mmCIF file of C-alpha atoms in Angstrom:
data_model
loop_
_atom_site.group_PDB
_atom_site.id
_atom_site.type_symbol
_atom_site.label_atom_id
_atom_site.label_comp_id
_atom_site.label_asym_id
_atom_site.label_seq_id
_atom_site.Cartn_x
_atom_site.Cartn_y
_atom_site.Cartn_z
ATOM 1 C CA MET A 81 -5.724 3.854 20.600
ATOM 2 C CA SER A 82 -6.478 6.581 18.060
ATOM 3 C CA PHE A 83 -9.667 6.876 16.041
ATOM 4 C CA TRP A 84 -7.893 5.686 12.907
ATOM 5 C CA GLU A 85 -6.213 2.788 14.686
ATOM 6 C CA LYS A 86 -9.553 1.532 16.000
ATOM 7 C CA GLY A 87 -11.152 2.155 12.612
ATOM 8 C CA TYR A 88 -8.540 0.101 10.772
ATOM 9 C CA LEU A 89 -8.776 -2.696 13.324
ATOM 10 C CA ALA A 90 -12.564 -2.803 12.890
ATOM 11 C CA THR A 91 -12.256 -2.632 9.092
ATOM 12 C CA GLY A 92 -9.645 -5.418 9.083
ATOM 13 C CA LEU A 93 -12.058 -7.600 11.020
ATOM 14 C CA ALA A 94 -14.901 -6.596 8.668
ATOM 15 C CA VAL A 95 -12.778 -7.584 5.655
ATOM 16 C CA LEU A 96 -12.053 -10.972 7.212
ATOM 17 C CA VAL A 97 -15.729 -11.511 8.133
ATOM 18 C CA ALA A 98 -16.980 -10.533 4.653
ATOM 19 C CA GLY A 99 -14.209 -12.565 2.962
ATOM 20 C CA SER A 100 -14.927 -15.631 5.100
ATOM 21 C CA GLY A 101 -18.655 -15.263 4.356
ATOM 22 C CA TYR A 102 -17.948 -15.070 0.632
ATOM 23 C CA PHE A 103 -15.743 -18.152 0.611
ATOM 24 C CA ALA A 104 -18.126 -20.081 2.881
ATOM 25 C CA ILE A 105 -20.910 -19.528 0.327
ATOM 26 C CA VAL A 106 -18.640 -20.491 -2.593
ATOM 27 C CA TRP A 107 -17.616 -23.621 -0.656
ATOM 28 C CA LYS A 108 -21.264 -24.581 0.005
ATOM 29 C CA GLN A 109 -22.262 -23.970 -3.628
ATOM 30 C CA SER A 110 -19.277 -25.978 -4.845
ATOM 31 C CA LEU A 111 -20.169 -28.916 -2.600
ATOM 32 C CA ALA A 112 -23.747 -28.820 -3.898
ATOM 33 C CA LEU A 113 -22.548 -28.660 -7.516
ATOM 34 C CA GLY A 114 -19.827 -31.255 -7.106
ATOM 35 C CA SER A 115 -17.326 -28.896 -8.756
ATOM 36 C CA LEU A 116 -16.033 -25.360 -8.206
ATOM 37 C CA ALA A 117 -18.969 -22.917 -8.251
ATOM 38 C CA PRO A 118 -18.720 -20.283 -10.970
ATOM 39 C CA PRO A 119 -18.710 -16.694 -9.770
ATOM 40 C CA ASN A 120 -21.928 -14.775 -9.954
ATOM 41 C CA TRP A 121 -22.607 -11.085 -9.976
ATOM 42 C CA ILE A 122 -25.065 -11.219 -7.081
ATOM 43 C CA LEU A 123 -22.647 -12.882 -4.677
ATOM 44 C CA PHE A 124 -19.724 -10.661 -5.746
ATOM 45 C CA SER A 125 -21.862 -7.498 -5.456
ATOM 46 C CA ALA A 126 -23.260 -8.665 -2.093
ATOM 47 C CA TYR A 127 -19.690 -9.217 -0.874
ATOM 48 C CA LEU A 128 -18.680 -5.691 -1.920
ATOM 49 C CA VAL A 129 -21.804 -4.150 -0.358
ATOM 50 C CA VAL A 130 -21.374 -6.059 2.932
ATOM 51 C CA LEU A 131 -17.696 -5.087 3.041
ATOM 52 C CA MET A 132 -18.417 -1.408 2.457
ATOM 53 C CA ALA A 133 -21.342 -1.424 4.893
ATOM 54 C CA LEU A 134 -19.332 -3.110 7.668
ATOM 55 C CA SER A 135 -16.346 -0.785 7.332
ATOM 56 C CA GLY A 136 -18.588 2.276 6.937
ATOM 57 C CA VAL A 137 -20.649 1.351 10.000
ATOM 58 C CA SER A 138 -17.544 0.657 12.077
ATOM 59 C CA PHE A 139 -16.059 4.075 11.267
ATOM 60 C CA LEU A 140 -19.447 5.724 11.894
ATOM 61 C CA LEU A 141 -19.932 4.014 15.259
ATOM 62 C CA LEU A 142 -16.367 4.804 16.259
ATOM 63 C CA GLY A 143 -16.856 8.418 15.235
ATOM 64 C CA ARG A 144 -19.907 8.655 17.482
ATOM 65 C CA ALA A 145 -18.149 6.936 20.368
ATOM 66 C CA GLU A 146 -15.104 9.163 20.013
ATOM 67 C CA ALA A 147 -17.178 12.309 19.793
ATOM 68 C CA ARG A 148 -18.359 11.643 23.339
ATOM 69 C CA SER A 149 -14.840 11.019 24.668
ATOM 70 C CA ASP A 150 -11.995 13.416 25.486
ATOM 71 C CA ASP A 151 -10.647 12.833 22.000
ATOM 72 C CA GLY A 152 -13.750 14.407 20.505
ATOM 73 C CA PRO A 153 -12.212 17.294 18.588
ATOM 74 C CA GLU A 154 -9.659 14.957 17.016
ATOM 75 C CA VAL A 155 -12.128 12.604 15.376
ATOM 76 C CA GLY A 156 -11.313 12.310 11.691
ATOM 77 C CA ASP A 157 -8.216 14.501 11.946
ATOM 78 C CA PHE A 158 -5.359 13.216 9.876
ATOM 79 C CA ASP A 159 -1.944 14.583 10.732
ATOM 80 C CA GLU A 160 1.642 14.105 9.522
ATOM 81 C CA ARG A 161 2.136 10.886 11.505
ATOM 82 C CA ASP A 162 -1.144 9.429 10.200
ATOM 83 C CA ARG A 163 -0.026 10.266 6.660
ATOM 84 C CA LEU A 164 3.381 8.648 7.209
ATOM 85 C CA ILE A 165 1.765 5.511 8.651
ATOM 86 C CA ARG A 166 -0.720 5.376 5.779
ATOM 87 C CA MET A 167 2.055 5.705 3.219
ATOM 88 C CA LYS A 168 4.199 3.003 4.829
ATOM 89 C CA SER A 169 1.257 0.634 5.269
ATOM 90 C CA LEU A 170 -0.049 1.063 1.723
ATOM 91 C CA SER A 171 3.417 0.743 0.250
ATOM 92 C CA ALA A 172 3.947 -2.596 2.033
ATOM 93 C CA THR A 173 0.392 -3.666 1.117
ATOM 94 C CA SER A 174 1.136 -3.172 -2.569
ATOM 95 C CA HIS A 175 3.736 -5.968 -2.288
ATOM 96 C CA VAL A 176 1.174 -8.268 -0.639
ATOM 97 C CA LEU A 177 -1.338 -7.403 -3.347
ATOM 98 C CA SER A 178 1.247 -8.103 -6.065
ATOM 99 C CA LEU A 179 1.891 -11.498 -4.504
ATOM 100 C CA GLY A 180 -1.874 -12.073 -4.199
ATOM 101 C CA VAL A 181 -2.151 -11.487 -7.963
ATOM 102 C CA TYR A 182 1.065 -13.232 -9.074
ATOM 103 C CA VAL A 183 0.287 -16.519 -7.312
ATOM 104 C CA PRO A 184 -3.219 -16.973 -8.855
ATOM 105 C CA LEU A 185 -1.860 -15.993 -12.298
ATOM 106 C CA VAL A 186 0.980 -18.516 -12.144
ATOM 107 C CA TRP A 187 -1.434 -21.120 -10.787
ATOM 108 C CA PHE A 188 -3.782 -20.434 -13.713
ATOM 109 C CA LEU A 189 -1.036 -21.492 -16.139
ATOM 110 C CA PHE A 190 -1.409 -25.006 -14.738
ATOM 111 C CA HIS A 191 -5.159 -25.385 -14.053
ATOM 112 C CA GLN A 192 -6.560 -23.053 -16.777
ATOM 113 C CA SER A 193 -9.807 -22.586 -14.810
ATOM 114 C CA GLY A 194 -11.231 -19.076 -15.056
ATOM 115 C CA ASP A 195 -13.514 -19.696 -12.065
ATOM 116 C CA LEU A 196 -10.618 -20.720 -9.866
ATOM 117 C CA LEU A 197 -8.618 -17.714 -11.048
ATOM 118 C CA PHE A 198 -11.573 -15.455 -10.196
ATOM 119 C CA HIS A 199 -11.972 -16.841 -6.672
ATOM 120 C CA SER A 200 -8.236 -16.889 -5.994
ATOM 121 C CA LEU A 201 -7.900 -13.253 -7.127
ATOM 122 C CA ILE A 202 -10.679 -12.320 -4.691
ATOM 123 C CA GLY A 203 -8.717 -14.238 -2.043
ATOM 124 C CA GLY A 204 -5.662 -12.149 -2.931
ATOM 125 C CA LEU A 205 -7.663 -8.931 -2.609
ATOM 126 C CA VAL A 206 -9.137 -9.973 0.762
ATOM 127 C CA LEU A 207 -5.667 -10.875 2.019
ATOM 128 C CA ALA A 208 -4.197 -7.573 0.807
ATOM 129 C CA GLU A 209 -6.994 -5.486 2.297
ATOM 130 C CA ALA A 210 -6.825 -7.247 5.670
ATOM 131 C CA THR A 211 -3.029 -6.873 5.640
ATOM 132 C CA MET A 212 -3.399 -3.169 4.890
ATOM 133 C CA CYS A 213 -5.696 -2.684 7.905
ATOM 134 C CA PHE A 214 -3.543 -4.706 10.303
ATOM 135 C CA LEU A 215 -0.342 -3.043 9.045
ATOM 136 C CA HIS A 216 -1.898 0.318 9.926
ATOM 137 C CA VAL A 217 -2.572 -0.940 13.453
ATOM 138 C CA PHE A 218 0.964 -2.381 13.687
ATOM 139 C CA ASN A 219 2.559 0.828 12.407
ATOM 140 C CA TYR A 220 0.552 2.936 14.865
ATOM 141 C CA ASN A 221 2.229 0.953 17.640
ATOM 142 C CA ARG A 222 5.789 0.945 16.419
ATOM 143 C CA ALA A 223 8.453 3.635 16.577
ATOM 144 C CA TYR A 224 9.830 5.651 13.659
ATOM 145 C CA MET B 249 20.292 12.864 -12.600
ATOM 146 C CA SER B 250 20.758 10.605 -9.563
ATOM 147 C CA PHE B 251 21.580 6.898 -9.844
ATOM 148 C CA ARG B 252 18.142 5.954 -8.500
ATOM 149 C CA GLU B 253 16.379 8.129 -11.040
ATOM 150 C CA GLN B 254 18.464 6.669 -13.861
ATOM 151 C CA SER B 255 17.586 3.161 -12.610
ATOM 152 C CA ALA B 256 13.905 4.068 -12.498
ATOM 153 C CA TRP B 257 14.033 5.383 -16.081
ATOM 154 C CA ALA B 258 15.793 2.222 -17.237
ATOM 155 C CA MET B 259 13.304 -0.075 -15.472
ATOM 156 C CA MET B 260 10.320 1.881 -16.758
ATOM 157 C CA ALA B 261 11.647 1.662 -20.334
ATOM 158 C CA ILE B 262 12.420 -2.073 -20.033
ATOM 159 C CA LEU B 263 8.994 -2.875 -18.556
ATOM 160 C CA THR B 264 7.192 -0.769 -21.172
ATOM 161 C CA VAL B 265 9.036 -2.361 -24.104
ATOM 162 C CA GLY B 266 8.639 -5.860 -22.597
ATOM 163 C CA GLY B 267 4.930 -5.306 -21.922
ATOM 164 C CA LEU B 268 4.269 -3.986 -25.422
ATOM 165 C CA TRP B 269 6.145 -6.930 -26.948
ATOM 166 C CA TYR B 270 4.210 -9.446 -24.827
ATOM 167 C CA PHE B 271 0.761 -7.993 -25.504
ATOM 168 C CA ASN B 272 1.519 -7.607 -29.180
ATOM 169 C CA LYS B 273 2.134 -11.378 -29.262
ATOM 170 C CA VAL B 274 -1.087 -12.036 -27.297
ATOM 171 C CA ARG B 275 -3.077 -9.777 -29.634
ATOM 172 C CA ALA B 276 -1.676 -11.500 -32.729
ATOM 173 C CA ALA B 277 -2.445 -14.941 -31.257
ATOM 174 C CA SER B 278 -5.987 -13.842 -30.318
ATOM 175 C CA VAL B 279 -6.634 -12.479 -33.825
ATOM 176 C CA ALA B 280 -5.412 -15.763 -35.333
ATOM 177 C CA LEU B 281 -7.602 -17.811 -32.970
ATOM 178 C CA GLY B 282 -10.661 -15.593 -33.288
ATOM 179 C CA GLU B 283 -10.985 -15.480 -29.453
ATOM 180 C CA THR B 284 -8.881 -14.444 -26.472
ATOM 181 C CA ALA B 285 -5.688 -16.472 -26.634
ATOM 182 C CA PRO B 286 -4.792 -18.498 -23.552
ATOM 183 C CA PRO B 287 -1.594 -17.508 -21.767
ATOM 184 C CA ILE B 288 1.219 -18.782 -23.968
ATOM 185 C CA MET B 289 3.903 -20.278 -21.735
ATOM 186 C CA PRO B 290 6.877 -19.628 -24.056
ATOM 187 C CA PHE B 291 5.920 -15.934 -24.307
ATOM 188 C CA VAL B 292 5.382 -15.628 -20.546
ATOM 189 C CA ILE B 293 8.781 -17.218 -19.896
ATOM 190 C CA ALA B 294 10.434 -15.164 -22.667
ATOM 191 C CA TYR B 295 8.929 -11.975 -21.179
ATOM 192 C CA ILE B 296 10.235 -12.778 -17.692
ATOM 193 C CA VAL B 297 13.707 -13.765 -18.996
ATOM 194 C CA LEU B 298 13.840 -10.638 -21.176
ATOM 195 C CA ILE B 299 12.954 -8.383 -18.251
ATOM 196 C CA VAL B 300 15.421 -10.044 -15.889
ATOM 197 C CA ILE B 301 18.333 -9.963 -18.370
ATOM 198 C CA ALA B 302 17.619 -6.395 -19.492
ATOM 199 C CA SER B 303 17.379 -5.235 -15.850
ATOM 200 C CA ILE B 304 20.675 -6.896 -14.919
ATOM 201 C CA VAL B 305 22.423 -5.381 -17.949
ATOM 202 C CA ALA B 306 20.954 -1.906 -17.304
ATOM 203 C CA MET B 307 21.794 -1.971 -13.586
ATOM 204 C CA SER B 308 25.329 -3.225 -14.300
ATOM 205 C CA VAL B 309 25.958 -0.477 -16.857
ATOM 206 C CA LEU B 310 24.563 2.201 -14.543
ATOM 207 C CA GLY B 311 26.443 0.721 -11.585
ATOM 208 C CA MET B 312 29.750 0.777 -13.487
ATOM 209 C CA ALA B 313 29.176 4.399 -14.445
ATOM 210 C CA SER B 314 28.719 5.453 -10.813
ATOM 211 C CA PRO B 315 29.734 2.612 -8.458
ATOM 212 C CA GLU B 316 29.646 4.731 -5.316
ATOM 213 C CA ALA B 317 26.066 5.868 -5.890
ATOM 214 C CA ALA B 318 25.026 2.334 -6.823
ATOM 215 C CA ASN B 319 26.223 0.973 -3.480
ATOM 216 C CA ALA B 320 24.798 3.788 -1.370
ATOM 217 C CA PRO B 321 21.492 3.061 0.372
ATOM 218 C CA ALA B 322 18.478 5.260 -0.420
ATOM 219 C CA ASP B 323 18.387 8.433 1.654
ATOM 220 C CA GLU B 324 15.312 9.576 3.583
ATOM 221 C CA ARG B 325 13.915 11.628 0.679
ATOM 222 C CA GLU B 326 14.360 8.755 -1.758
ATOM 223 C CA ARG B 327 12.812 6.291 0.691
ATOM 224 C CA GLN B 328 9.798 8.556 1.054
ATOM 225 C CA ALA B 329 9.475 8.903 -2.728
ATOM 226 C CA ASP B 330 9.732 5.115 -3.128
ATOM 227 C CA SER B 331 7.053 4.560 -0.468
ATOM 228 C CA ARG B 332 4.662 7.040 -2.044
ATOM 229 C CA ALA B 333 5.199 5.517 -5.471
ATOM 230 C CA GLY B 334 4.620 2.022 -4.064
ATOM 231 C CA ASP B 335 1.489 3.211 -2.306
ATOM 232 C CA LEU B 336 -0.062 4.681 -5.482
ATOM 233 C CA SER B 337 1.007 1.826 -7.745
ATOM 234 C CA GLY B 338 -0.958 -0.494 -5.451
ATOM 235 C CA TYR B 339 -4.102 1.417 -6.453
ATOM 236 C CA VAL B 340 -3.288 0.849 -10.143
ATOM 237 C CA LEU B 341 -2.965 -2.881 -9.519
ATOM 238 C CA GLY B 342 -6.091 -3.013 -7.337
ATOM 239 C CA ALA B 343 -8.167 -1.104 -9.893
ATOM 240 C CA GLY B 344 -6.966 -3.356 -12.720
ATOM 241 C CA VAL B 345 -7.789 -6.527 -10.800
ATOM 242 C CA ILE B 346 -11.246 -5.237 -9.843
ATOM 243 C CA ILE B 347 -11.947 -4.363 -13.505
ATOM 244 C CA GLY B 348 -10.949 -7.918 -14.420
ATOM 245 C CA LEU B 349 -13.151 -9.363 -11.684
ATOM 246 C CA LEU B 350 -16.153 -7.295 -12.801
ATOM 247 C CA HIS B 351 -15.544 -8.310 -16.421
ATOM 248 C CA TYR B 352 -15.304 -12.048 -15.752
ATOM 249 C CA PRO B 353 -18.869 -12.880 -14.589
ATOM 250 C CA LEU B 354 -20.224 -11.064 -17.670
ATOM 251 C CA HIS B 355 -18.072 -12.830 -20.270
ATOM 252 C CA MET B 356 -16.814 -15.927 -18.402
ATOM 253 C CA ASP B 357 -13.506 -15.569 -20.218
ATOM 254 C CA GLY B 358 -10.753 -16.869 -17.914
ATOM 255 C CA ASN B 359 -8.032 -16.068 -20.437
ATOM 256 C CA MET B 360 -9.129 -12.445 -20.544
ATOM 257 C CA LEU B 361 -9.134 -12.332 -16.729
ATOM 258 C CA TYR B 362 -5.572 -13.678 -16.801
ATOM 259 C CA HIS B 363 -4.447 -11.073 -19.345
ATOM 260 C CA ILE B 364 -6.140 -8.241 -17.432
ATOM 261 C CA GLY B 365 -4.404 -9.401 -14.229
ATOM 262 C CA PHE B 366 -1.047 -9.646 -16.004
ATOM 263 C CA ALA B 367 -1.501 -6.228 -17.629
ATOM 264 C CA SER B 368 -2.428 -4.727 -14.245
ATOM 265 C CA LEU B 369 0.784 -6.056 -12.749
ATOM 266 C CA MET B 370 2.804 -4.613 -15.624
ATOM 267 C CA LEU B 371 1.031 -1.262 -15.481
ATOM 268 C CA SER B 372 1.425 -0.987 -11.718
ATOM 269 C CA GLN B 373 5.160 -1.659 -12.025
ATOM 270 C CA ILE B 374 5.516 0.912 -14.803
ATOM 271 C CA ALA B 375 3.443 3.372 -12.745
ATOM 272 C CA GLU B 376 5.647 2.747 -9.698
ATOM 273 C CA TYR B 377 8.845 3.655 -11.573
ATOM 274 C CA GLY B 378 7.145 6.594 -13.293
ATOM 275 C CA LEU B 379 5.905 7.905 -9.947
ATOM 276 C CA ARG B 380 9.346 7.481 -8.386
ATOM 277 C CA ILE B 381 10.813 9.642 -11.143
ATOM 278 C CA TRP B 382 8.045 12.180 -10.612
ATOM 279 C CA TYR B 383 8.630 12.345 -6.838
ATOM 280 C CA TYR B 384 12.436 12.439 -7.192
ATOM 281 C CA ARG B 385 12.028 15.444 -9.486
ATOM 282 C CA THR B 386 9.255 17.319 -7.737
ATOM 283 C CA GLY B 387 10.308 16.498 -4.169
ATOM 284 C CA SER B 388 8.074 14.476 -1.906
ATOM 285 C CA MET C 41 9.716 -3.619 17.378
ATOM 286 C CA ALA C 42 11.446 -0.993 15.220
ATOM 287 C CA LYS C 43 14.499 0.867 16.460
ATOM 288 C CA ARG C 44 13.572 4.097 18.167
ATOM 289 C CA PRO C 45 14.718 7.329 16.510
ATOM 290 C CA PRO C 46 17.969 8.636 18.075
ATOM 291 C CA ILE C 47 16.223 11.847 19.111
ATOM 292 C CA THR C 48 15.294 12.727 22.661
ATOM 293 C CA ASN C 49 12.802 15.392 23.642
ATOM 294 C CA ARG C 50 11.594 17.362 26.640
ATOM 295 C CA VAL C 51 8.071 17.885 25.355
ATOM 296 C CA ARG C 52 6.356 16.352 28.393
ATOM 297 C CA GLU C 53 8.568 18.296 30.820
ATOM 298 C CA LEU C 54 7.990 21.591 28.984
ATOM 299 C CA ARG C 55 4.274 20.941 28.722
ATOM 300 C CA GLU C 56 3.974 20.324 32.454
ATOM 301 C CA ALA C 57 6.060 23.417 33.140
ATOM 302 C CA HIS C 58 3.577 25.436 31.087
ATOM 303 C CA ASP C 59 0.670 25.359 33.538
ATOM 304 C CA GLN C 60 0.218 21.620 33.077
ATOM 305 C CA MET C 61 -0.706 22.176 29.455
ATOM 306 C CA SER C 62 -2.710 19.165 28.254
ATOM 307 C CA GLN C 63 -1.612 16.952 25.400
ATOM 308 C CA SER C 64 -4.779 17.923 23.549
ATOM 309 C CA ALA C 65 -3.999 21.649 23.921
ATOM 310 C CA LEU C 66 -0.462 21.164 22.629
ATOM 311 C CA ALA C 67 -1.749 19.000 19.785
ATOM 312 C CA LYS C 68 -4.222 21.687 18.809
ATOM 313 C CA ALA C 69 -1.554 24.415 19.011
ATOM 314 C CA ILE C 70 0.796 22.597 16.622
ATOM 315 C CA GLY C 71 -1.845 21.098 14.352
ATOM 316 C CA VAL C 72 -1.456 17.379 15.050
ATOM 317 C CA THR C 73 -3.557 14.802 16.902
ATOM 318 C CA ARG C 74 -3.185 13.999 20.596
ATOM 319 C CA GLN C 75 -1.965 10.510 19.670
ATOM 320 C CA THR C 76 0.937 12.081 17.777
ATOM 321 C CA VAL C 77 1.890 14.162 20.824
ATOM 322 C CA ILE C 78 1.781 10.951 22.904
ATOM 323 C CA ALA C 79 4.005 9.174 20.342
ATOM 324 C CA ILE C 80 6.482 12.098 20.341
ATOM 325 C CA GLU C 81 6.635 12.153 24.163
ATOM 326 C CA ARG C 82 7.243 8.399 24.270
ATOM 327 C CA GLY C 83 10.070 8.772 21.735
ATOM 328 C CA LYS C 84 8.199 6.636 19.227
ATOM 329 C CA TYR C 85 7.915 9.310 16.558
ATOM 330 C CA SER C 86 10.238 12.051 15.309
ATOM 331 C CA PRO C 87 8.107 15.002 14.245
ATOM 332 C CA SER C 88 8.679 16.846 10.984
ATOM 333 C CA LEU C 89 10.917 19.907 11.094
ATOM 334 C CA GLU C 90 7.817 22.105 10.780
ATOM 335 C CA SER C 91 6.111 20.486 13.769
ATOM 336 C CA ALA C 92 9.356 20.590 15.751
ATOM 337 C CA PHE C 93 9.573 24.372 15.195
ATOM 338 C CA ARG C 94 5.908 24.769 16.113
ATOM 339 C CA ILE C 95 6.444 22.899 19.398
ATOM 340 C CA ALA C 96 9.465 25.058 20.236
ATOM 341 C CA ARG C 97 7.492 28.224 19.449
ATOM 342 C CA VAL C 98 4.563 27.150 21.649
ATOM 343 C CA PHE C 99 6.948 26.888 24.599
ATOM 344 C CA GLY C 100 8.904 29.991 23.581
ATOM 345 C CA VAL C 101 12.245 28.168 23.500
ATOM 346 C CA GLY C 102 14.798 27.162 20.886
ATOM 347 C CA LEU C 103 14.675 23.907 18.943
ATOM 348 C CA GLU C 104 17.639 22.452 20.853
ATOM 349 C CA ASP C 105 15.920 23.181 24.156
ATOM 350 C CA VAL C 106 13.188 20.758 23.113
ATOM 351 C CA PHE C 107 15.034 18.142 21.083
ATOM 352 C CA GLY C 108 18.363 16.431 21.619
ATOM 353 C CA TRP C 109 20.466 13.832 19.837
ATOM 354 C CA GLU C 110 21.401 10.639 21.642
ATOM 355 C CA GLY C 111 22.961 8.694 18.791
ATOM 356 C CA ASP C 112 26.622 8.621 17.717
#
């Protein structure tokens, strides 16, 4: 498994952990309120910070681990195959992201709740980002 | 100009005209209301129908002009250009959605969030076709 | 699983014939990562024309001595 493959796997898991944490808090707040909790800056910012911290730490730890292995000199290198995989994964992710935006927008036409639209768009982003990471891992293991 | 580039030009023009028409209607409705207008179903449906019909007409006309090219699958260079364009257009959509998400908690305006999301989708599609044209011309 | 590219190669064979050259050394010589060399040797990745020429030059052979076509 290459440095990037491990990094994307770790980041994909981090995205799912941070996303689950975010929605668990929204769920709890909504139960306490008796209706859907409105978004707040603190929770949204905390989600972004936790997400960036988890993915940053995973790449940092992997970089350190790799530096001690035989693959040391290759850590962080990005060659033609990495670029091809990145391009293919991001291109497919853009379709998932489009779907993750279309569905909440169409749904909004029926419920007209800005809060629900906000949370469902975050859901779409989480889904797209996790898909992007796991598509990288998948593409690293398939043939071209 | 290749068939795929002609198609990309046609789609970019259709999406741009359709998007301008739609947001002009939204702006007029918002001015009349004195606040952000909610999504207006007839305009949303009219926009989608307009885009679909215009795309079918444009593709049919282009296809009739060069039927062989229209039926040929994309070659490796075109596939690469399409992938790169799709990759970058995803960033346009992502950035637009994040702007909308950052805007919402400050103003609590769900209609604005909807319009920002819709505009991001339109812009990312326009950007995708524009980038395809760019990569077809410059080589990818 | 995606269809493998219809291109065969003798990279592993040539590498071993060159004083058991390591995958890392070959990767460094052609400017790619070791994982890419592994993918090429397993037939899971067709390198770019530039990398293909670089591989051939490292071994001092022609392009067709390294790569072959197995499709129709």
